Coordinates of N, CA, C and O in Angstrom, one line a residue:
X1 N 111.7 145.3 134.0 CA 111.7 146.4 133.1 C 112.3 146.0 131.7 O 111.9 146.7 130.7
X2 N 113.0 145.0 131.6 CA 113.7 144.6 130.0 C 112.6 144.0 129.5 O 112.9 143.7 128.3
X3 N 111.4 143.6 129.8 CA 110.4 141.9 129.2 C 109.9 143.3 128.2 O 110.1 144.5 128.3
X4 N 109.2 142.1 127.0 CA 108.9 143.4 126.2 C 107.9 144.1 126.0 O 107.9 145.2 125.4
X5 N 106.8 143.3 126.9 CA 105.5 144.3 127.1 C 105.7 144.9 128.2 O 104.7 144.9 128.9
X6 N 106.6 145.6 128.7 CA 107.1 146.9 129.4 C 107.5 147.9 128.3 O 107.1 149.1 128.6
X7 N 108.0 147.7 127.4 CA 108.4 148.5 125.8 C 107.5 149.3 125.4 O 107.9 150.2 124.6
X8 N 105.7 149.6 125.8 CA 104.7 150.1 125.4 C 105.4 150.7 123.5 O 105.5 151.8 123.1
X9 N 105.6 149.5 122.9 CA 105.6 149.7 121.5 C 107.2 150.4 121.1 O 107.7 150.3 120.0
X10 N 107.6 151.0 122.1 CA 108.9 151.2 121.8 C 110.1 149.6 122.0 O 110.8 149.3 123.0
X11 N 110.0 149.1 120.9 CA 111.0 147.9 121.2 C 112.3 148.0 121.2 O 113.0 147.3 121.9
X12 N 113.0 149.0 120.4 CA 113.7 149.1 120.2 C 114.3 149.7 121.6 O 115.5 149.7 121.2
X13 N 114.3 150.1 122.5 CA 114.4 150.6 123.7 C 114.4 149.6 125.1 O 113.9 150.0 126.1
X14 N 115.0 148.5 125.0 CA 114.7 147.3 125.8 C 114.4 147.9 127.4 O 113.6 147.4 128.2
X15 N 115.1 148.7 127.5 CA 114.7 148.9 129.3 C 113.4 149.6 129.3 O 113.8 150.8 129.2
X16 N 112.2 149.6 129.4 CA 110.9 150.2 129.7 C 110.6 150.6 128.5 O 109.4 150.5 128.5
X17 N 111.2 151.1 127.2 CA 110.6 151.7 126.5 C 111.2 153.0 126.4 O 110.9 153.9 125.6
X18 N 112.4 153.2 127.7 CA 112.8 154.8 127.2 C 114.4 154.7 127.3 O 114.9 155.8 127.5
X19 N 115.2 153.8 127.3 CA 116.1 153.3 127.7 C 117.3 152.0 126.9 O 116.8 150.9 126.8
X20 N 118.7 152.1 126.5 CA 118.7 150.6 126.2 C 119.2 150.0 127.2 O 119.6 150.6 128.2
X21 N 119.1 148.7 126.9 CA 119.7 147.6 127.8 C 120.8 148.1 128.2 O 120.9 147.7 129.4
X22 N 121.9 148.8 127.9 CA 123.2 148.4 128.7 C 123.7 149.6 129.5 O 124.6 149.7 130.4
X23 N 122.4 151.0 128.7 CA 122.2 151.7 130.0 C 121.8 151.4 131.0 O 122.4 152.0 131.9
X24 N 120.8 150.7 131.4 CA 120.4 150.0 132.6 C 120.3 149.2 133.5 O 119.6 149.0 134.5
X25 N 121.5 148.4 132.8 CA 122.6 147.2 133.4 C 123.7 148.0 133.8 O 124.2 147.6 134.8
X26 N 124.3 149.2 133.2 CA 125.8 149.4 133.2 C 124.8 150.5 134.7 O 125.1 150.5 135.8
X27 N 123.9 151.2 134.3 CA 123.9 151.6 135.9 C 123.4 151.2 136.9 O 123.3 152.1 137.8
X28 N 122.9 149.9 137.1 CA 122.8 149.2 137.8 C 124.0 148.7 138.7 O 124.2 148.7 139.9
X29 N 124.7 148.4 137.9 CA 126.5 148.2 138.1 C 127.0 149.1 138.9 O 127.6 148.9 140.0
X30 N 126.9 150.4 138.3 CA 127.6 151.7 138.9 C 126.9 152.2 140.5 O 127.5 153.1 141.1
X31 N 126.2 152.0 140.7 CA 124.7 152.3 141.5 C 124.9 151.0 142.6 O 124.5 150.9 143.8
X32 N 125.4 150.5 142.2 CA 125.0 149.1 143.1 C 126.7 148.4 143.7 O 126.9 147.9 144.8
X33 N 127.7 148.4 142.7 CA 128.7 148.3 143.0 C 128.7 146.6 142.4 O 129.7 146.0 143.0
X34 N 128.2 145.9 141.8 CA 127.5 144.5 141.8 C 127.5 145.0 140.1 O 127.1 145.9 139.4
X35 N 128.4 143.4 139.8 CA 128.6 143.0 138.7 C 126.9 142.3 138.4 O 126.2 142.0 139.3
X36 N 126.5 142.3 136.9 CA 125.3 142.1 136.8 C 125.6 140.4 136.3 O 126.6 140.1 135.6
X37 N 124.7 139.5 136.6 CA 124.9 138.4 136.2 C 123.8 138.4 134.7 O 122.6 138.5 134.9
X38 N 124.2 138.3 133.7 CA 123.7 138.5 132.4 C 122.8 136.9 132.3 O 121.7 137.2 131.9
X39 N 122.8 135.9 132.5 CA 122.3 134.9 132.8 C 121.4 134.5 134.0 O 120.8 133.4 134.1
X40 N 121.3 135.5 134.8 CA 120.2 135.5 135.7 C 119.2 136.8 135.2 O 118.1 137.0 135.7
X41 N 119.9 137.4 134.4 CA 118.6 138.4 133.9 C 117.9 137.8 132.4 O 116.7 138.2 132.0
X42 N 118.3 137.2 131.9 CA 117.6 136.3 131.0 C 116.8 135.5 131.6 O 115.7 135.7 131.1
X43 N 116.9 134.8 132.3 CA 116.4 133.9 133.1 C 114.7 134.6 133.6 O 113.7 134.1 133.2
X44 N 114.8 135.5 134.3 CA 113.9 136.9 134.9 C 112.9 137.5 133.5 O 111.7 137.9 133.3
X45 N 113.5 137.4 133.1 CA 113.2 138.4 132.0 C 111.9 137.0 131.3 O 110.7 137.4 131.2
X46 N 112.3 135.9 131.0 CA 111.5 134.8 130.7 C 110.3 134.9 131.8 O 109.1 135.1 131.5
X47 N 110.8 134.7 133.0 CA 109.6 134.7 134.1 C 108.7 135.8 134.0 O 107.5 135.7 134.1
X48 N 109.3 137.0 133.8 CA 108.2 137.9 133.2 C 107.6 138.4 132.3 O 106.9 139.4 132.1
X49 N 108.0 137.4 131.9 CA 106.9 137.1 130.3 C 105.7 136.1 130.8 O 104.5 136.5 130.6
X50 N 105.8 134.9 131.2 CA 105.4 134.0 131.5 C 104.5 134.4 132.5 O 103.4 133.9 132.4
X51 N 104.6 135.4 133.5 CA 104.0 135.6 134.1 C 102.9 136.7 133.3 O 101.8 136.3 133.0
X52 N 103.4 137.7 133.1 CA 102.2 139.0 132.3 C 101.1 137.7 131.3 O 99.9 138.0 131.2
X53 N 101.9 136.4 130.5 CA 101.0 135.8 129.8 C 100.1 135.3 130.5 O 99.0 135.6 130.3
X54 N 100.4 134.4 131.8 CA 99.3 133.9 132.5 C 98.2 135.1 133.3 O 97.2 134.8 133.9
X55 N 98.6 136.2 133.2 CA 98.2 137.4 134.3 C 96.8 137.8 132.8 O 95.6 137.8 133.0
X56 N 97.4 137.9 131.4 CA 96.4 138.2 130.4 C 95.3 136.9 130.1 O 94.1 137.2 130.2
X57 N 95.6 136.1 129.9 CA 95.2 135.0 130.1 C 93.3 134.7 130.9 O 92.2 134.4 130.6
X58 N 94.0 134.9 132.0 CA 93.2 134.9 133.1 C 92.5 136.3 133.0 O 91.3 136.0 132.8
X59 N 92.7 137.6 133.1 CA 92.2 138.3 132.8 C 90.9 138.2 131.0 O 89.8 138.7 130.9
X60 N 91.8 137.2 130.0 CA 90.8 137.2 129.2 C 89.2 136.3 129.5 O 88.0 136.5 129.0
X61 N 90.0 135.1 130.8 CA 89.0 134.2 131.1 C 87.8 134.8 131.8 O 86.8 134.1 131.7
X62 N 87.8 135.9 132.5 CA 86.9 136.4 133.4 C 86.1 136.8 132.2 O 85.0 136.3 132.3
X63 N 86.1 137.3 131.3 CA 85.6 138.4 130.5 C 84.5 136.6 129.3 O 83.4 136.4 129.1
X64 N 85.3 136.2 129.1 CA 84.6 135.1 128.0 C 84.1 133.7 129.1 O 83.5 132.6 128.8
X65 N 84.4 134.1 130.2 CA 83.4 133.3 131.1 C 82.2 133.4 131.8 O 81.5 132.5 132.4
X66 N 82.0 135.3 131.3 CA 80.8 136.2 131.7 C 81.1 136.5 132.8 O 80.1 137.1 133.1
X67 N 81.9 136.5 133.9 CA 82.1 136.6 135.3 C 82.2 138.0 135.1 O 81.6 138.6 136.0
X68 N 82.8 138.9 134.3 CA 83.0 140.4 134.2 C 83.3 140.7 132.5 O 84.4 140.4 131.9
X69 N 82.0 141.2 131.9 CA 82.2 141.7 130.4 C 82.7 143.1 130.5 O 82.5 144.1 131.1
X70 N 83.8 142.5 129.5 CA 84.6 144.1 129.4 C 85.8 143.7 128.4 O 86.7 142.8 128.5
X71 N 85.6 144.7 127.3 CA 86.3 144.9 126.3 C 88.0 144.6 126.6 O 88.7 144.0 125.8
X72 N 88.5 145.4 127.9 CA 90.1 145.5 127.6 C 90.3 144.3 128.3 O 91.4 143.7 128.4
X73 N 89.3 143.9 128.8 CA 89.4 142.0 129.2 C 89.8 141.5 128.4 O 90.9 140.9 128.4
X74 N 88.9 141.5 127.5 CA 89.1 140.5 126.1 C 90.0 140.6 125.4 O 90.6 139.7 124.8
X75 N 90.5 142.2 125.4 CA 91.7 142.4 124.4 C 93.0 142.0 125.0 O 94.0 142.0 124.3
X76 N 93.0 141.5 126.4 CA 94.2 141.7 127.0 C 95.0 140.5 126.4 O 96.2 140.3 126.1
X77 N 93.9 139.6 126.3 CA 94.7 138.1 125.8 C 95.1 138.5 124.2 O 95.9 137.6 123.8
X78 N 95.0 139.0 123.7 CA 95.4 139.5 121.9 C 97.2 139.9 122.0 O 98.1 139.7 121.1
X79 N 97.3 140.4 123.4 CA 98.7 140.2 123.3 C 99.8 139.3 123.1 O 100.8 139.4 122.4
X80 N 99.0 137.9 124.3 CA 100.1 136.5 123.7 C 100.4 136.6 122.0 O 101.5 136.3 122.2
X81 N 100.3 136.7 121.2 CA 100.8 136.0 120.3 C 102.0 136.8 119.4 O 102.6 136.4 118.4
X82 N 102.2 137.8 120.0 CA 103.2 138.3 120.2 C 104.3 138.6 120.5 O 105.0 139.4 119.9
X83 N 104.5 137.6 122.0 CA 105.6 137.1 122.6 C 106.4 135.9 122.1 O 107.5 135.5 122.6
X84 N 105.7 135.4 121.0 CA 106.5 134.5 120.3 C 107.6 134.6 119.5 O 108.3 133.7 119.0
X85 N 107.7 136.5 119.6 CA 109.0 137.0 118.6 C 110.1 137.0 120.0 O 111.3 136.9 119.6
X86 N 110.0 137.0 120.8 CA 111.2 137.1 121.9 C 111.7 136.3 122.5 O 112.5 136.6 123.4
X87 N 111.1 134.7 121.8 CA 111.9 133.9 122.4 C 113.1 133.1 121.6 O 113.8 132.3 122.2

């Protein structure tokens, strides 16, 4: 929920887009009774980027390989270059 294309354009709102970060760590915490390790959610947070890029990616491959023409195919990959602000 923190990666940024969860944000749907709300960035400023790191947890989903409706939320900040330390409301959703701090009740995580309270909710769970479990100290948050701030360095394993960084860590997560990278993998879920990495992953949505390879998930767009491949989604733009089907579309420019002819296997399936479709516009939000194509656009899906227009996102990578935008994840370059969050690292």
């Amino acid at each position: 929920m923190l990666a940024r294309y969860w944000r749907f354009g709300a960035y400023e709102l790191e947890a989903g887009g409706i939320g900040t970060r330390a409301a959703l760590l701090g009740g995580y915490e309270a909710a769970s009774g479990q100290k948050v390790d701030h360095g394993a959610v960084a860590y997560w947070e990278v993998m879920a980027t990495v992953r949505w890029a390879v998930i767009a990616l491949m989604q733009a491959a089907r579309h420019f390989d002819g296997h399936e023409t479709s516009l939000e195919l194509a656009l899906t990959a227009m996102c990578c270059p935008c994840w370059s602000s969050i690292c």
